[in-house]
């Protein structure tokens, strides 16, 4: 398989101490450069990273977020280390004659410019495993990865399985040893979800076994650890058994006090990692305002956990058409940090004309078609979206709550909308391995499309949804559909890619979209799924019509950008994290 570089945009890191200081000043009147340095960086732990250009493929939003955090840090020269596994295998899907074929590809870190550092050892009750430590420096940031030939794929095995625990233990304890090995001390540790919990344990254990009083060490670790939660319901989290900890975890802990502390977190012989995580991390964040408010987590005493909201953002230079970025910069919409300009932002956005939008989206459509030529649909054939056709897209992991099949509830209605507006519809997704329910729904939808003469011409399913497709569709679609069941999306970032690229968002009021009032985009609401479906169809008609009238188009695109461009900005996200951390 050929490799496509999605990170074709080059960064312009701030190149003098003054510039970096100016950025930090813009965050807060405080000298942050004193708190973060090359040897005391911001350390970000994640089990998933989505950065194909660097050889690491993720599964979804969690990984995209991690990759974007590093890219933003590189762009604005924040000393930053991303500690993550390098998976030697990745899974792919393709379709032939409407049959899905799963296949696996091997990845070698040397092909992606990583350097081998040395080995670290993870202990188990019956022996040990050696992990390779590899690294790659990119500006002020670096990837620090652990890997070994049997490490497997991302999310291989059941959650709660021995293999998952082994991967998580390797990332936490192995990653922490790797950090020491390359001579770094973490200024702060951010835990991207609980799968990275063992990094905090490794730190606590190091402090205690080097002589610090246990309670002092807990206080110290707590103060410098941020836990970022992406899940709404604690009950959905996997549990591990005590015997699994005896096998994989405890052998890696030197301090008896730390072992005892961790043992106390089991109830009825099992543990959810969020229970000790909220104890070891004083700083806790959710990924949108709504999510931070509704995430229902309890500590071991049953008290509700409070989360600070730091809404996700995207690395604009990765996800926005370079011509649009240039337009934003030249017209005083974004400053050089990719934040909305502090003066004149509103006026500048209100000057965006329909002509500019159409011109820029046309370039985006060409980029999309370039990408589509390399991909195939459900029949195994490449597709091309005509330049003058309107394009809707739905691009997401195929999980139930995101409702990928909602627009197919009334196939004739959908067909009529597409036909009346010379519109096409691209559905891009990935069914999670082993999700038989969603796989069945996908297959039913594909058969439905196949049996309908209009849908067969105008609806295209693209398997193996990845960064390249995510980017291409954001650039080239006119309107995107985002209809999670309200209350279930933590944030979502694909809708940000769509808005930042001047697309019309059709969405339910959920996740990060709900950071702003619902009159800023084409809202899908309703008390029942029938009402929501009806409103979805209405908004699809509105979107197609909007595109035909200059004034309407200007109105909606300006409204979206005024409301959401700041939220979309990854620099805004980094600023919010730095503000929270320091
Ligand atoms: C942007 C992106 C995501 C994020 O998806 P959400 O559904 O918005 O959370 C996931 N996967 C890929 C490949 C992406 O590019």
Coordinates of C-alpha atoms and ligand atoms in Angstrom, one line a residue:
X1 CA 0.0 0.0 0.0
X2 CA 1.3 3.4 -0.8
X3 CA 1.7 6.0 1.9
X4 CA -0.1 9.3 1.6
X5 CA 1.3 12.2 3.4
X6 CA -1.6 14.1 4.9
X7 CA 0.6 16.6 6.8
X8 CA 1.7 18.3 3.7
X9 CA 1.5 21.8 5.3
X10 CA 4.8 23.0 6.7
X11 CA 4.8 24.7 10.1
X12 CA 6.1 28.1 10.8
X13 CA 7.2 27.7 14.4
X14 CA 7.9 30.8 16.3
X15 CA 11.6 31.2 15.9
X16 CA 12.8 33.6 18.6
X17 CA 12.5 33.6 22.4
X18 CA 10.7 36.9 22.0
X19 CA 8.0 35.5 19.8
X20 CA 7.5 32.5 22.1
X21 CA 7.2 34.9 25.0
X22 CA 4.8 37.0 23.1
X23 CA 2.5 34.0 22.6
X24 CA 2.8 33.1 26.3
X25 CA 2.0 36.7 27.2
X26 CA -1.1 36.5 25.0
X27 CA -2.1 33.6 27.2
X28 CA -1.4 35.1 30.5
X29 CA 0.7 37.8 32.0
X30 CA 3.1 35.3 33.3
X31 CA 6.5 33.9 32.2
X32 CA 5.5 30.4 31.2
X33 CA 8.8 29.9 29.6
X34 CA 10.2 29.5 33.1
X35 CA 7.8 26.7 33.8
X36 CA 8.3 24.6 30.7
X37 CA 11.7 23.9 29.2
X38 CA 13.3 21.4 26.8
X39 CA 14.3 19.2 29.8
X40 CA 11.1 19.8 31.7
X41 CA 8.4 19.5 29.0
X42 CA 4.7 19.2 28.9
X43 CA 4.2 15.4 28.8
X44 CA 1.2 14.0 27.1
X45 CA 0.3 10.3 27.5
X46 CA -2.0 8.6 25.1
X47 CA -2.8 5.0 24.0
X48 CA -4.0 6.3 20.7
X49 CA -2.4 8.8 18.3
X50 CA -3.7 9.4 14.8
X51 CA -0.8 10.6 12.7
X52 CA -0.2 8.5 9.6
X53 CA 2.6 10.8 8.3
X54 CA 4.5 9.6 11.4
X55 CA 3.5 6.0 11.0
X56 CA 0.9 5.8 13.7
X57 CA -2.7 5.2 12.8
X58 CA -5.5 5.8 15.4
X59 CA -9.1 4.7 15.7
X60 CA -10.9 8.0 16.0
X61 CA -11.2 11.4 17.7
X62 CA -9.1 10.6 20.7
X63 CA -6.1 9.9 18.5
X64 CA -6.7 12.9 16.2
X65 CA -6.8 15.1 19.3
X66 CA -3.5 13.8 20.6
X67 CA -1.8 14.3 17.2
X68 CA -3.3 17.8 17.0
X69 CA -2.0 18.7 20.5
X70 CA 1.5 17.8 19.4
X71 CA 1.2 19.7 16.1
X72 CA -0.1 22.8 17.9
X73 CA 2.7 22.6 20.4
X74 CA 5.2 22.3 17.5
X75 CA 3.7 25.3 15.8
X76 CA 3.9 27.6 18.8
X77 CA 7.1 26.1 20.2
X78 CA 5.8 24.6 23.4
X79 CA 8.3 22.0 24.8
X80 CA 6.1 18.9 24.5
X81 CA 6.5 15.1 24.6
X82 CA 3.9 12.8 23.2
X83 CA 4.3 9.4 24.9
X84 CA 2.5 6.8 22.9
X85 CA 2.9 3.2 21.6
X86 CA 4.2 2.6 18.1
X87 CA 1.9 -0.2 16.9
X88 CA 3.7 -2.7 14.6
X89 CA 0.3 -3.7 13.1
X90 CA -2.7 -1.8 11.8
X91 CA -6.0 -2.9 10.6
X92 CA -7.7 -1.9 7.3
X93 CA -10.9 -2.6 5.5
X94 CA -11.8 -2.7 1.9
X95 CA -14.9 -3.6 -0.1
X96 CA -15.4 -5.7 -3.1
X97 CA -18.8 -6.4 -4.5
X98 CA -20.3 -5.2 -1.3
X99 CA -18.3 -7.7 0.8
X100 CA -16.1 -6.2 3.4
X101 CA -12.6 -7.6 3.6
X102 CA -10.4 -7.0 6.7
X103 CA -6.6 -7.0 6.3
X104 CA -3.6 -6.0 8.3
X105 CA -0.5 -4.1 7.5
X106 CA 2.9 -4.1 9.2
X107 CA 4.6 -0.9 10.1
X108 CA 8.3 -0.4 10.8
X109 CA 9.3 2.6 12.8
X110 CA 12.5 3.2 10.9
X111 CA 10.4 3.9 7.8
X112 CA 9.1 7.0 9.6
X113 CA 12.3 8.6 10.8
X114 CA 12.3 7.3 14.4
X115 CA 15.5 6.6 16.1
X116 CA 16.1 3.7 18.4
X117 CA 17.2 4.8 21.9
X118 CA 17.5 1.7 24.0
X119 CA 15.3 -0.9 25.8
X120 CA 13.2 -0.8 28.9
X121 CA 11.8 -3.7 30.9
X122 CA 8.3 -4.4 32.0
X123 CA 7.9 -7.0 34.7
X124 CA 5.2 -9.6 35.0
X125 CA 4.7 -12.1 37.8
X126 CA 6.3 -14.8 35.7
X127 CA 9.0 -12.9 33.8
X128 CA 9.4 -9.7 31.9
X129 CA 9.1 -8.1 28.5
X130 CA 11.6 -5.9 26.8
X131 CA 10.3 -2.9 25.0
X132 CA 12.2 -0.8 22.4
X133 CA 12.2 2.9 23.1
X134 CA 12.2 5.0 20.0
X135 CA 12.0 8.7 19.5
X136 CA 11.5 11.4 16.8
X137 CA 12.1 15.1 17.4
X138 CA 9.9 17.6 15.6
X139 CA 10.7 21.2 16.5
X140 CA 10.1 21.8 20.2
X141 CA 8.2 18.5 20.4
X142 CA 9.0 14.8 20.2
X143 CA 7.4 11.5 19.9
X144 CA 8.6 9.1 22.6
X145 CA 7.3 5.6 21.8
X146 CA 7.6 2.2 23.2
X147 CA 7.1 -0.8 21.0
X148 CA 8.0 -4.5 20.5
X149 CA 7.1 -7.0 17.8
X150 CA 4.2 -8.6 19.7
X151 CA 2.7 -5.3 20.9
X152 CA -0.2 -5.9 18.5
X153 CA -2.7 -3.4 17.1
X154 CA -4.5 -0.5 18.7
X155 CA -7.4 -1.8 20.7
X156 CA -6.7 -5.4 19.9
X157 CA -8.4 -7.8 22.2
X158 CA -11.4 -7.1 24.4
X159 CA -11.3 -4.0 26.7
X160 CA -10.5 -5.5 30.1
X161 CA -8.4 -8.3 28.6
X162 CA -4.9 -9.2 29.6
X163 CA -3.5 -7.9 26.3
X164 CA -5.0 -4.4 26.8
X165 CA -3.7 -4.3 30.4
X166 CA -0.3 -5.3 29.1
X167 CA -0.4 -2.5 26.5
X168 CA -1.5 0.0 29.1
X169 CA 1.1 -1.1 31.7
X170 CA 3.8 -0.9 29.0
X171 CA 2.7 2.6 28.0
X172 CA 2.6 3.8 31.6
X173 CA 5.6 2.2 33.3
X174 CA 7.6 1.7 30.1
X175 CA 6.9 5.2 28.9
X176 CA 7.9 6.7 32.2
X177 CA 11.2 4.8 32.1
X178 CA 11.7 6.0 28.6
X179 CA 11.3 9.6 29.7
X180 CA 14.0 9.1 32.3
X181 CA 16.2 7.4 29.8
X182 CA 16.2 10.4 27.5
X183 CA 16.9 12.7 30.4
X184 CA 13.5 14.4 30.9
X185 CA 11.5 15.3 33.9
X186 CA 7.9 16.0 33.3
X187 CA 6.7 19.6 34.2
X188 CA 3.1 18.2 34.0
X189 CA 1.6 15.0 32.9
X190 CA -1.6 15.0 30.9
X191 CA -3.4 11.6 30.9
X192 CA -5.5 11.3 27.7
X193 CA -8.1 9.0 29.1
X194 CA -7.6 6.3 31.8
X195 CA -5.7 3.9 29.6
X196 CA -2.6 6.0 30.5
X197 CA -3.2 5.9 34.2
X198 CA 0.0 3.9 34.9
X199 CA 2.2 6.8 33.9
X200 CA 0.9 8.6 37.1
X201 CA 1.5 5.5 39.1
X202 CA 5.1 5.2 37.8
X203 CA 5.7 8.8 38.8
X204 CA 4.2 8.3 42.3
X205 CA 6.3 5.2 42.7
X206 CA 9.5 6.9 41.7
X207 CA 8.9 9.7 44.2
X208 CA 8.1 7.3 47.1
X209 CA 10.9 4.9 46.4
X210 CA 13.4 7.7 46.2
X211 CA 12.5 8.6 49.8
X212 CA 9.6 11.1 49.6
X213 CA 6.9 10.6 52.2
X214 CA 3.9 8.8 50.6
X215 CA 1.4 11.5 51.2
X216 CA 3.7 14.2 50.1
X217 CA 4.3 12.2 46.9
X218 CA 0.6 11.9 46.3
X219 CA 0.1 15.6 46.8
X220 CA 3.0 16.4 44.5
X221 CA 1.8 14.0 41.8
X222 CA -1.8 15.2 42.1
X223 CA -0.8 18.8 41.6
X224 CA 1.0 18.1 38.3
X225 CA -1.3 15.6 36.7
X226 CA -4.2 16.4 34.5
X227 CA -6.7 13.7 33.6
X228 CA -8.7 14.3 30.4
X229 CA -12.0 12.4 30.2
X230 CA -13.7 11.6 26.9
X231 CA -16.3 9.2 28.1
X232 CA -19.6 10.1 29.6
X233 CA -20.5 7.1 31.7
X234 CA -18.2 5.5 34.2
X235 CA -20.2 2.3 34.1
X236 CA -19.2 1.8 30.4
X237 CA -15.6 1.6 31.4
X238 CA -13.8 -1.8 31.4
X239 CA -12.9 -3.4 34.7
X240 CA -9.8 -5.4 35.6
X241 CA -9.5 -8.1 38.1
X242 CA -7.1 -8.2 41.1
X243 CA -5.4 -11.3 39.6
X244 CA -4.6 -9.4 36.5
X245 CA -3.0 -6.7 38.6
X246 CA -0.9 -9.3 40.4
X247 CA 0.2 -10.6 37.0
X248 CA 0.9 -7.3 35.2
X249 CA 0.8 -4.3 37.4
X250 CA 2.2 -4.9 40.9
X251 CA 5.5 -6.4 39.7
X252 CA 6.3 -3.0 38.3
X253 CA 5.7 -1.1 41.6
X254 CA 8.6 -0.9 44.0
X255 CA 6.9 0.9 46.9
X256 CA 4.8 -1.2 49.3
X257 CA 2.7 1.9 50.1
X258 CA 1.8 2.6 46.5
X259 CA 0.8 -1.1 46.0
X260 CA -1.3 -0.9 49.1
X261 CA -2.9 2.4 47.9
X262 CA -3.8 0.8 44.6
X263 CA -5.1 -2.4 46.2
X264 CA -7.5 -0.4 48.2
X265 CA -9.2 0.8 45.1
X266 CA -10.6 -2.6 44.2
X267 CA -14.2 -3.3 45.0
X268 CA -15.4 -7.0 44.9
X269 CA -12.1 -7.9 43.3
X270 CA -12.3 -5.6 40.4
X271 CA -11.2 -2.1 39.5
X272 CA -12.1 0.7 37.1
X273 CA -9.0 2.7 36.3
X274 CA -11.0 6.0 36.6
X275 CA -11.3 5.4 40.4
X276 CA -7.6 5.7 41.2
X277 CA -7.1 8.2 38.3
X278 CA -9.4 10.8 39.8
X279 CA -7.4 10.5 43.1
X280 CA -4.0 10.9 41.5
X281 CA -5.1 13.8 39.3
X282 CA -6.2 17.0 40.9
X283 CA -6.7 18.6 37.5
X284 CA -9.5 17.0 35.5
X285 CA -11.0 18.1 32.3
X286 CA -13.8 17.2 30.0
X287 CA -13.7 17.9 26.2
X288 CA -16.7 20.3 25.8
X289 CA -18.8 22.5 28.1
X290 CA -21.7 20.1 27.9
X291 CA -19.6 17.0 28.4
X292 CA -17.8 18.5 31.5
X293 CA -21.2 19.3 32.9
X294 CA -22.9 15.9 32.4
X295 CA -20.0 13.4 32.7
X296 CA -21.1 11.3 35.5
X297 CA -18.1 10.1 37.5
X298 CA -17.8 9.3 41.1
X299 CA -14.8 8.9 43.4
X300 CA -14.5 5.8 45.6
X301 CA -16.7 7.5 48.3
X302 CA -19.4 8.1 45.8
X303 CA -18.9 11.9 45.5
X304 CA -19.5 13.4 42.1
X305 CA -16.3 14.4 40.2
X306 CA -16.1 17.9 38.8
X307 CA -14.5 18.4 35.4
X308 CA -13.2 21.7 34.0
X309 CA -14.2 22.1 30.4
X310 CA -11.5 22.5 27.8
X311 CA -13.2 22.1 24.5
X312 CA -11.2 20.2 21.9
X313 CA -9.8 22.1 19.0
X314 CA -8.1 21.2 15.7
X315 CA -4.7 22.0 14.3
X316 CA -5.9 24.4 11.7
X317 CA -2.9 24.1 9.4
X318 CA -3.4 20.4 9.1
X319 CA -7.2 20.4 8.6
X320 CA -8.0 23.6 6.7
X321 CA -7.4 24.2 3.0
X322 CA -4.1 26.1 2.7
X323 CA -5.9 28.7 0.5
X324 CA -8.5 29.2 3.2
X325 CA -5.8 29.6 5.8
X326 CA -4.1 32.2 3.6
X327 CA -7.5 34.0 3.2
X328 CA -8.1 34.0 7.0
X329 CA -4.6 35.4 7.6
X330 CA -4.6 38.0 4.8
X331 CA -8.1 39.3 5.7
X332 CA -7.5 39.8 9.4
X333 CA -9.6 36.8 10.5
X334 CA -6.9 34.8 12.1
X335 CA -3.7 36.0 13.6
X336 CA -0.3 34.3 13.2
X337 CA -1.0 32.0 16.2
X338 CA -4.2 30.9 14.3
X339 CA -6.4 32.6 16.9
X340 CA -9.2 34.9 15.9
X341 CA -7.7 38.4 15.7
X342 CA -8.2 40.4 18.8
X343 CA -9.3 43.5 16.9
X344 CA -11.5 43.5 13.8
X345 CA -12.4 39.8 13.8
X346 CA -16.1 40.4 13.5
X347 CA -15.8 43.0 10.8
X348 CA -13.4 40.9 8.8
X349 CA -15.7 37.8 9.0
X350 CA -18.7 40.0 7.9
X351 CA -16.8 40.9 4.8
X352 CA -16.5 37.3 3.6
X353 CA -18.4 37.2 0.3
X354 CA -20.3 34.4 -1.4
X355 CA -17.8 34.7 -4.3
X356 CA -14.9 34.1 -2.0
X357 CA -16.6 31.1 -0.5
X358 CA -17.5 29.5 -3.8
X359 CA -14.0 30.1 -5.2
X360 CA -12.3 28.5 -2.1
X361 CA -14.8 25.6 -2.0
X362 CA -14.1 24.9 -5.6
X363 CA -10.4 24.4 -4.9
X364 CA -11.5 22.2 -2.0
X365 CA -13.6 20.1 -4.3
X366 CA -10.6 19.5 -6.6
X367 CA -8.5 18.4 -3.6
X368 CA -11.3 16.0 -2.6
X369 CA -11.5 14.6 -6.0
X370 CA -7.7 14.1 -6.1
X371 CA -8.1 12.0 -2.9
X372 CA -11.2 10.1 -4.2
X373 CA -9.3 8.9 -7.2
X374 CA -7.1 6.9 -4.9
X375 CA -10.0 5.4 -3.0
X376 CA -12.8 3.0 -3.9
X377 CA -16.5 2.8 -3.0
X378 CA -18.6 -0.1 -1.9
X379 CA -18.4 -1.7 -5.4
X380 CA -14.6 -1.4 -5.5
X381 CA -14.6 1.5 -8.0
X382 CA -13.2 5.0 -7.8
X383 CA -15.6 7.9 -7.7
X384 CA -15.6 11.5 -8.9
X385 CA -18.0 14.1 -7.6
X386 CA -18.9 16.5 -10.4
X387 CA -17.6 20.0 -9.9
X388 CA -21.1 21.5 -10.1
X389 CA -22.8 19.0 -7.9
X390 CA -23.8 19.7 -4.3
X391 CA -22.1 17.4 -1.8
X392 CA -23.4 16.2 1.6
X393 CA -21.1 14.0 3.7
X394 CA -21.3 11.9 6.8
X395 CA -17.9 10.8 7.9
X396 CA -17.6 9.1 11.3
X397 CA -16.8 5.9 13.1
X398 CA -19.8 3.7 12.7
X399 CA -21.1 3.6 16.2
X400 CA -24.7 3.5 17.1
X401 CA -25.0 6.8 18.9
X402 CA -23.7 8.7 15.9
X403 CA -26.6 7.4 13.9
X404 CA -25.0 6.9 10.4
X405 CA -28.2 5.4 9.1
X406 CA -30.5 8.2 10.2
X407 CA -30.7 9.8 6.7
X408 CA -31.8 6.5 5.3
X409 CA -35.0 6.2 7.4
X410 CA -37.0 7.4 4.4
X411 CA -35.0 6.4 1.3
X412 CA -37.4 8.0 -1.2
X413 CA -37.3 11.3 0.6
X414 CA -33.5 11.3 0.6
X415 CA -33.5 10.3 -3.0
X416 CA -35.8 13.2 -3.9
X417 CA -33.6 15.8 -2.0
X418 CA -30.5 14.5 -3.8
X419 CA -32.1 14.5 -7.2
X420 CA -33.9 17.9 -6.9
X421 CA -30.6 19.5 -5.9
X422 CA -28.2 17.7 -8.1
X423 CA -26.6 16.5 -4.9
X424 CA -24.4 13.5 -3.9
X425 CA -24.0 12.0 -0.5
X426 CA -20.8 10.4 0.7
X427 CA -20.9 8.1 3.7
X428 CA -17.4 7.4 5.1
X429 CA -17.0 5.2 8.1
X430 CA -15.4 2.4 10.0
X431 CA -17.1 -0.3 11.9
X432 CA -15.3 -1.1 15.1
X433 CA -13.7 -4.6 14.9
X434 CA -16.2 -7.1 16.2
X435 CA -19.2 -4.8 16.3
X436 CA -21.6 -7.2 14.6
X437 CA -24.7 -4.9 15.3
X438 CA -23.2 -2.0 13.4
X439 CA -21.8 -4.2 10.7
X440 CA -25.3 -5.5 10.1
X441 CA -26.7 -2.0 9.9
X442 CA -24.1 -1.0 7.5
X443 CA -24.7 -4.0 5.2
X444 CA -28.5 -3.3 5.3
X445 CA -27.9 0.3 4.3
X446 CA -25.6 -0.7 1.5
X447 CA -28.2 -3.2 0.2
X448 CA -30.9 -0.5 0.4
X449 CA -28.7 1.9 -1.6
X450 CA -28.0 -0.8 -4.2
X451 CA -31.7 -1.5 -4.7
X452 CA -32.7 2.1 -5.2
X453 CA -32.0 3.5 -8.7
X454 CA -31.4 7.1 -7.4
X455 CA -29.5 6.3 -4.3
X456 CA -27.3 3.9 -6.2
X457 CA -26.2 6.8 -8.4
X458 CA -25.9 9.5 -5.8
X459 CA -24.8 7.8 -2.5
X460 CA -21.2 6.6 -2.2
X461 CA -19.9 4.6 0.7
X462 CA -16.2 4.9 1.3
X463 CA -14.7 2.2 3.6
X464 CA -11.6 2.5 5.8
X465 CA -12.3 6.0 6.9
X466 CA -9.1 7.7 7.9
X467 CA -7.4 11.1 8.2
X468 CA -7.0 11.4 4.4
X469 CA -10.8 11.0 3.9
X470 CA -11.6 13.1 6.9
X471 CA -9.5 15.9 5.5
X472 CA -10.7 15.5 1.9
X473 CA -14.4 15.6 2.8
X474 CA -14.0 18.6 5.0
X475 CA -12.4 20.4 2.1
X476 CA -14.7 19.3 -0.6
X477 CA -18.2 18.8 0.8
X478 CA -20.7 21.7 0.9
X479 CA -22.6 20.4 3.9
X480 CA -21.8 17.8 6.6
X481 CA -24.2 15.8 8.7
X482 CA -23.5 15.3 12.4
X483 CA -26.4 13.8 14.2
X484 CA -25.3 12.0 17.4
X485 CA -28.1 11.2 19.9
X486 CA -28.1 14.3 22.1
X487 CA -26.1 13.7 25.3
X488 CA -23.8 11.1 23.9
X489 CA -21.1 12.9 22.0
X490 CA -18.3 14.2 24.2
X491 CA -17.1 16.8 21.8
X492 CA -16.4 15.6 18.2
X493 CA -14.0 17.4 16.0
X494 CA -15.0 16.6 12.4
X495 CA -17.6 19.3 12.6
X496 CA -14.9 21.7 13.4
X497 CA -13.0 20.7 10.2
X498 CA -16.2 21.3 8.3
X499 CA -16.9 24.8 9.7
X500 CA -13.3 26.0 9.5
X501 CA -13.4 24.9 5.8
X502 CA -16.6 27.0 5.2
X503 CA -19.0 24.2 5.0
X504 CA -22.6 24.2 6.2
X505 CA -23.1 22.2 9.4
X506 CA -26.3 20.2 9.9
X507 CA -26.1 18.9 13.5
X508 CA -27.9 17.9 16.6
X509 CA -27.1 20.2 19.6
X510 CA -24.5 18.0 21.2
X511 CA -20.8 17.8 22.2
X512 CA -18.7 20.8 21.4
X513 CA -21.4 22.1 19.0
X514 CA -23.5 22.9 22.1
X515 CA -20.8 25.2 23.4
X516 CA -22.7 27.9 21.5
X517 CA -26.4 28.5 21.0
X518 CA -28.2 26.3 18.4
X519 CA -29.1 29.2 16.0
X520 CA -25.5 29.3 14.8
X521 CA -25.8 26.3 12.5
X522 CA -28.5 24.2 10.8
X523 CA -30.0 22.5 13.8
X524 CA -31.6 19.1 13.9
X525 CA -33.9 18.8 16.9
X526 CA -37.0 16.9 17.9
X527 CA -38.5 14.9 20.6
X528 CA -38.6 11.6 18.7
X529 CA -36.3 10.1 16.1
X530 CA -39.1 10.6 13.5
X531 CA -39.1 14.4 14.2
X532 CA -35.4 14.5 14.1
X533 CA -35.3 12.7 10.8
X534 CA -37.9 15.1 9.4
X535 CA -35.9 18.1 10.5
X536 CA -32.7 16.5 9.1
X537 CA -34.4 16.3 5.7
X538 CA -35.6 19.9 6.0
X539 CA -32.2 21.2 6.9
X540 CA -30.7 19.3 4.0
X541 CA -33.1 21.1 1.7
X542 CA -32.2 24.4 3.4
X543 CA -28.4 23.7 3.0
X544 CA -28.8 23.0 -0.7
X545 CA -30.9 26.1 -1.2
X546 CA -28.6 28.3 0.8
X547 CA -25.8 27.5 -1.5
X548 CA -27.8 28.9 -4.4
X549 CA -28.3 32.4 -2.9
X550 CA -25.4 34.7 -2.2
X551 CA -27.0 36.4 0.8
X552 CA -28.1 33.3 2.4
X553 CA -24.7 31.7 1.9
X554 CA -22.9 34.6 3.4
X555 CA -25.2 34.8 6.3
X556 CA -24.7 31.2 7.4
X557 CA -21.0 30.9 6.8
X558 CA -20.3 34.1 8.6
X559 CA -22.6 33.1 11.5
X560 CA -20.8 29.7 11.8
X561 CA -17.3 31.3 11.7
X562 CA -18.2 34.0 14.2
X563 CA -19.5 31.5 16.6
X564 CA -17.1 28.7 16.2
X565 CA -13.7 29.7 14.7
X566 CA -12.3 30.4 18.1
X567 CA -13.5 27.1 19.4
X568 CA -12.0 25.3 16.4
X569 CA -8.6 26.8 16.9
X570 CA -6.2 24.3 18.4
X571 CA -4.1 27.2 19.7
X572 CA -7.1 28.3 21.7
X573 CA -7.3 24.7 23.1
X574 CA -3.6 24.8 24.0
X575 CA -4.0 28.2 25.6
X576 CA -6.9 26.9 27.7
X577 CA -4.8 23.9 28.8
X578 CA -1.8 26.0 29.7
X579 CA -4.1 28.4 31.6
X580 CA -5.6 25.5 33.5
X581 CA -2.3 23.8 34.2
X582 CA -0.3 26.8 35.4
Ligands
LIG1 C1 -11.4 14.2 12.6 C2 -11.4 12.8 12.7 C3 -12.1 12.1 13.7 C4 -12.9 12.8 14.8 O1 -14.2 12.3 14.6 P1 -15.5 12.8 15.5 O2 -16.5 11.8 15.1 O3 -15.8 14.2 15.1 O4 -15.0 12.7 16.9 C5 -12.1 10.7 13.7 N1 -11.4 10.0 12.7 C6 -10.8 10.6 11.7 C7 -10.1 9.8 10.7 C8 -10.8 12.0 11.7 O5 -10.1 12.7 10.7

